[in-house]
Every structure is written in structure tokens, then in C-alpha cells.
Tab-separated table of C-alpha atoms in Angstrom:
chain	number	residue	atom	x	y	z
A	205	UNK	CA	98.999	125.498	99.441
A	206	UNK	CA	96.051	126.889	101.364
A	207	UNK	CA	95.233	124.705	104.279
A	208	UNK	CA	92.926	124.676	107.265
A	209	UNK	CA	93.473	122.351	110.140
A	210	UNK	CA	91.091	122.024	113.178
A	211	UNK	CA	91.891	120.394	116.547
A	212	UNK	CA	90.835	118.343	118.334
A	213	UNK	CA	88.617	116.311	116.067
A	214	UNK	CA	86.318	115.586	118.924
A	215	UNK	CA	85.976	117.034	122.429
A	216	UNK	CA	83.720	115.944	125.185
A	217	UNK	CA	83.160	118.243	128.143
A	218	UNK	CA	81.098	118.280	131.234
A	219	UNK	CA	78.541	120.946	131.504
A	220	UNK	CA	80.240	124.113	132.778
A	221	UNK	CA	83.719	122.982	131.774
A	222	UNK	CA	85.354	125.747	129.646
A	223	UNK	CA	87.731	124.862	126.829
A	224	UNK	CA	89.035	126.088	123.447
A	225	UNK	CA	88.922	124.826	119.890
A	226	UNK	CA	91.822	125.457	117.512
A	227	UNK	CA	91.887	126.399	113.810
A	228	UNK	CA	95.274	126.681	112.331
A	229	UNK	CA	95.656	128.058	108.791
A	230	UNK	CA	97.982	128.867	105.939
A	231	UNK	CA	96.618	130.903	103.136
A	232	UNK	CA	97.737	133.291	100.427
A	233	UNK	CA	96.045	136.415	101.504
A	234	UNK	CA	93.407	136.212	104.205
A	235	UNK	CA	90.085	138.023	103.326
A	236	UNK	CA	88.425	136.513	106.436
A	237	UNK	CA	88.154	133.683	108.716
A	238	UNK	CA	84.719	132.230	109.601
A	239	UNK	CA	83.398	130.175	112.398
A	240	UNK	CA	80.201	128.138	111.906
A	241	UNK	CA	78.155	125.733	113.992
A	242	UNK	CA	76.615	122.757	112.302
A	243	UNK	CA	74.002	120.457	113.712
A	244	UNK	CA	73.408	117.050	112.180
A	245	UNK	CA	71.507	117.229	108.928
A	246	UNK	CA	71.491	120.991	108.672
A	247	UNK	CA	73.551	123.667	106.961
A	248	UNK	CA	76.235	125.493	108.901
A	249	UNK	CA	75.091	128.385	111.005
A	250	UNK	CA	77.225	131.497	110.934
A	251	UNK	CA	78.911	132.556	114.255
A	252	UNK	CA	81.720	134.914	113.573
A	253	UNK	CA	83.886	136.610	110.861
A	254	UNK	CA	87.450	137.723	111.860
A	255	UNK	CA	89.389	139.825	109.457
A	256	UNK	CA	92.700	140.710	111.012
A	257	UNK	CA	95.203	139.500	113.748
A	258	UNK	CA	94.302	140.692	117.180
A	259	UNK	CA	90.634	140.803	116.400
A	260	UNK	CA	88.122	139.229	118.892
A	261	UNK	CA	84.402	138.698	118.814
A	262	UNK	CA	82.018	137.354	121.361
A	263	UNK	CA	78.522	135.939	121.433
A	264	UNK	CA	76.971	134.525	124.505
A	265	UNK	CA	79.272	131.747	125.760
A	266	UNK	CA	81.500	131.896	122.638
A	267	UNK	CA	84.504	134.044	121.905
A	268	UNK	CA	86.668	133.852	118.771
A	269	UNK	CA	90.192	135.242	118.519
A	270	UNK	CA	92.573	135.506	115.607
A	271	UNK	CA	96.362	135.568	115.104
A	272	UNK	CA	98.325	135.396	111.883
A	273	UNK	CA	98.513	131.662	112.122
A	274	UNK	CA	95.492	130.507	114.034
A	275	UNK	CA	92.165	131.153	115.472
A	276	UNK	CA	90.647	129.937	118.737
A	277	UNK	CA	86.991	129.455	119.624
A	278	UNK	CA	86.724	129.706	123.394
A	279	UNK	CA	83.598	128.231	125.014
A	280	UNK	CA	82.847	129.427	128.511
A	281	UNK	CA	80.684	127.316	130.802
A	282	UNK	CA	79.145	125.317	127.949
A	283	UNK	CA	75.662	123.911	128.158
A	284	UNK	CA	74.382	120.652	126.423
A	285	UNK	CA	72.735	122.726	123.828
A	286	UNK	CA	76.204	123.884	122.677
A	287	UNK	CA	76.843	120.312	121.390
A	288	UNK	CA	77.471	120.593	117.658
A	289	UNK	CA	80.205	120.388	115.038
A	290	UNK	CA	82.138	123.641	114.904
A	291	UNK	CA	83.657	124.518	111.573
A	292	UNK	CA	86.420	127.024	110.782
A	293	UNK	CA	86.832	128.354	107.167
A	294	UNK	CA	89.149	130.817	105.572
A	295	UNK	CA	88.313	132.937	102.564
A	296	UNK	CA	91.378	133.637	100.527
A	297	UNK	CA	92.302	136.583	98.141
A	298	UNK	CA	91.874	134.230	95.422
A	299	UNK	CA	88.254	134.000	96.390
A	300	UNK	CA	88.626	130.462	97.559
A	301	UNK	CA	86.874	129.185	100.758
A	302	UNK	CA	88.650	126.320	102.511
A	303	UNK	CA	87.080	124.444	105.366
A	304	UNK	CA	88.651	122.639	108.240
A	305	UNK	CA	87.394	119.119	109.069
A	306	UNK	CA	85.610	120.433	112.112
A	307	UNK	CA	85.472	119.697	115.818
A	308	UNK	CA	82.747	117.636	117.187
A	309	UNK	CA	81.783	119.000	120.579
A	310	UNK	CA	79.741	117.123	123.044
A	311	UNK	CA	78.609	118.580	126.374
A	312	UNK	CA	77.426	116.128	128.962
A	313	UNK	CA	74.839	117.364	131.510
B	268	UNK	CA	71.673	138.078	109.720
B	269	UNK	CA	71.386	137.500	106.087
B	270	UNK	CA	69.249	134.653	104.827
B	271	UNK	CA	70.014	132.003	102.184
B	272	UNK	CA	67.333	129.555	101.258
B	273	UNK	CA	67.632	126.287	99.485
B	274	UNK	CA	64.870	124.225	97.919
B	275	UNK	CA	63.971	121.493	98.018
B	276	UNK	CA	65.249	120.436	101.462
B	277	UNK	CA	64.788	116.701	100.615
B	278	UNK	CA	64.375	115.107	97.204
B	279	UNK	CA	64.233	111.400	96.124
B	280	UNK	CA	64.711	110.696	92.397
B	281	UNK	CA	65.145	107.672	90.236
B	282	UNK	CA	68.486	106.774	88.882
B	283	UNK	CA	69.054	108.299	85.463
B	284	UNK	CA	66.813	111.331	86.029
B	285	UNK	CA	67.998	114.861	86.614
B	286	UNK	CA	67.216	116.985	89.758
B	287	UNK	CA	67.577	120.681	90.218
B	288	UNK	CA	68.328	122.344	93.532
B	289	UNK	CA	67.803	126.157	94.036
B	290	UNK	CA	69.843	128.467	96.230
B	291	UNK	CA	68.378	132.036	96.855
B	292	UNK	CA	69.847	134.915	98.855
B	293	UNK	CA	66.717	136.415	100.249
B	294	UNK	CA	67.866	139.823	101.532
B	295	UNK	CA	71.079	140.640	99.786
B	296	UNK	CA	72.731	140.445	96.402
B	297	UNK	CA	75.010	137.477	96.180
B	298	UNK	CA	77.954	138.252	93.870
B	299	UNK	CA	79.403	134.863	94.501
B	300	UNK	CA	77.783	131.562	95.296
B	301	UNK	CA	79.362	128.312	96.393
B	302	UNK	CA	78.162	124.797	96.149
B	303	UNK	CA	79.284	121.958	98.396
B	304	UNK	CA	78.512	118.373	99.139
B	305	UNK	CA	78.873	116.738	102.410
B	306	UNK	CA	78.975	113.038	103.311
B	307	UNK	CA	78.075	111.861	106.825
B	308	UNK	CA	80.503	112.952	109.496
B	309	UNK	CA	82.727	114.585	106.990
B	310	UNK	CA	83.410	118.316	106.422
B	311	UNK	CA	82.120	120.277	103.376
B	312	UNK	CA	83.678	119.610	100.081
B	313	UNK	CA	83.591	122.569	97.794
B	314	UNK	CA	82.245	121.662	94.320
B	315	UNK	CA	82.229	124.925	92.469
B	316	UNK	CA	82.257	128.679	92.794
B	317	UNK	CA	80.001	130.840	90.611
B	318	UNK	CA	79.804	134.509	89.980
B	319	UNK	CA	76.647	136.127	88.588
B	320	UNK	CA	76.661	136.002	84.822
B	321	UNK	CA	79.840	133.926	84.515
B	322	UNK	CA	80.513	130.265	84.098
B	323	UNK	CA	81.155	128.423	87.334
B	324	UNK	CA	84.683	127.401	88.353
B	325	UNK	CA	84.706	123.710	89.312
B	326	UNK	CA	86.983	122.094	91.754
B	327	UNK	CA	89.340	119.376	90.577
B	328	UNK	CA	87.478	116.113	90.288
B	329	UNK	CA	84.042	117.510	89.960
B	330	UNK	CA	82.388	116.830	86.693
B	331	UNK	CA	81.018	119.990	85.111
B	332	UNK	CA	78.708	118.054	82.711
B	333	UNK	CA	77.141	116.214	85.666
B	334	UNK	CA	76.867	119.115	88.103
B	335	UNK	CA	75.550	121.963	86.119
B	336	UNK	CA	75.503	125.249	87.893
B	337	UNK	CA	73.769	128.353	86.744
B	338	UNK	CA	74.050	131.736	88.440
B	339	UNK	CA	71.629	133.704	86.351
B	340	UNK	CA	70.847	136.426	88.807
B	341	UNK	CA	72.306	138.155	91.885
B	342	UNK	CA	69.890	136.260	94.167
B	343	UNK	CA	69.585	132.834	92.479
B	344	UNK	CA	71.965	129.915	91.646
B	345	UNK	CA	70.898	126.487	90.645
B	346	UNK	CA	72.626	123.141	90.843
B	347	UNK	CA	71.360	120.426	88.530
B	348	UNK	CA	72.514	116.874	88.911
B	349	UNK	CA	72.321	115.406	85.512
B	350	UNK	CA	71.547	111.642	85.065
B	351	UNK	CA	71.786	111.061	88.821
B	352	UNK	CA	73.031	107.732	90.131
B	353	UNK	CA	72.908	106.393	93.713
B	354	UNK	CA	76.557	107.410	94.350
B	355	UNK	CA	75.314	111.032	93.886
B	356	UNK	CA	73.190	110.687	96.985
B	357	UNK	CA	74.530	113.221	99.406
B	358	UNK	CA	73.825	116.390	101.396
B	359	UNK	CA	74.274	119.426	99.131
B	360	UNK	CA	74.756	122.908	100.563
B	361	UNK	CA	75.077	126.338	98.926
B	362	UNK	CA	76.462	129.521	100.339
B	363	UNK	CA	76.478	132.998	99.153
B	364	UNK	CA	78.738	136.115	99.723
B	365	UNK	CA	77.951	139.727	99.224
B	366	UNK	CA	75.916	140.265	102.347
B	367	UNK	CA	76.684	142.396	105.492
B	368	UNK	CA	80.438	142.441	106.106
B	369	UNK	CA	80.973	140.244	103.111
B	370	UNK	CA	80.411	137.209	105.357
B	371	UNK	CA	79.453	133.947	103.678
B	372	UNK	CA	76.081	132.671	104.662
B	373	UNK	CA	74.805	129.089	104.172
B	374	UNK	CA	71.573	127.606	102.992
B	375	UNK	CA	69.766	124.825	105.051
B	376	UNK	CA	71.087	122.183	102.697
B	377	UNK	CA	69.356	119.631	100.460
B	378	UNK	CA	69.294	115.935	100.954
B	379	UNK	CA	69.435	114.069	97.664
B	380	UNK	CA	68.607	110.397	97.531
B	381	UNK	CA	68.871	108.586	94.176
B	382	UNK	CA	67.124	105.218	94.181
């Protein structure tokens, strides 16, 4: 069964304190793994798409990596405006998209 | 990046009436569109997947006669909540694939309140 698990559920960091969010997955044929950021009351905002193991992508303070079993979203020297829920989703070869439950990230000034 | 627009962003309707939510891909042809609902502090729950010109595929537990999905063109999908009830109040989000890199882009979401 296709499944996506994100950890931790919630993460509180001090401004400037780097950390990583985890997305573990099992899927029958990976077409893509997506990372999104969601602010309260808004739709998810696209961050990255990763297609194959070993791939990495960076955007400002965020870096996403992918292996055959999991993806990490590394956040370097975060700022309070990085506070949001980060969602991971996999798009399977059966054209199904499965979301993780998200990680609520809170950055204290 | 590609843009997906939803309308209306907020709607309040009376119990028993029907309400339609539109999802448009503004700068790419969306071969597949997805509809989700999201309850507060929970993740997105996929309701259905629709391909242009075909009937939508509904997830288990989602009533197809209540949540009517039409994907009439490559840039427009609509979700109609038929005979809405207060328990249908939720945040509804659409997404579309077919844009650059086949990434899935999301609309801004629509808040439905049924009174």
C-alpha cells in the first residue's frame, strides 16, 4: 500500500538553528516527490519536485534531498517567516498523489 | 511558476442549497486535476481525480452524487457540492498537473461554510 509518513509532527526551533524534516515513503512506482509549504488558511505553495534518488534541489534556506525510501527537507539558519506547515507528497505511477500529514515548523525570534 | 486559480475563495450557503467551486489553470493545460478537502490542522484528503473529458475517479468514502466534479476543458474543473449540509463545511483545494516539469500546482483554496 502506498504510504507517506512525515516526522516530526511539530518542530520548534530558535531563529538560526538549522534542522531537517523527514518524509518516508513507500510507493508502487515513483513519478515524483513534492515538497510544499502551507500557511494557515491558504493552499499549499510549491517548493520542490524530486524525481530520482540522489537528486537535490535548493531554494534560499531550503534544500531537498531524495533517496529510494525517504526525502529530507533541510532548513539552514531559519527565520521566523519560515514558520509554516511543510507537506510532502508522492505522485505514483498509478497517477495517485498521496500526502503526508505534514510537519508544523515554528521558528522563534 | 504555473498558476492555478480557485473561485470563490470564501462562500457561505444555506443548508440544502448547492454550491459550485471553480478551479482554473491559468497558464498551462491541466491534463489531470485533483480535488481535496482539509479540516483544521489536518492534512489534505484527496476526494477525486479527474482527467479532461472523462468521469472523475472518486476516493473511497467520497459520495460522487454529492460532490459532482466536471473537467470540461484542459483549463477548468468544477466541484459542485450538492444539497450542502453543515458537515460539508470545510476548506476545499484543487490542484492541477500538466504544467512545467509535470509538477502539481495548487489553487488558493475555497472556504465553504454551510449554515
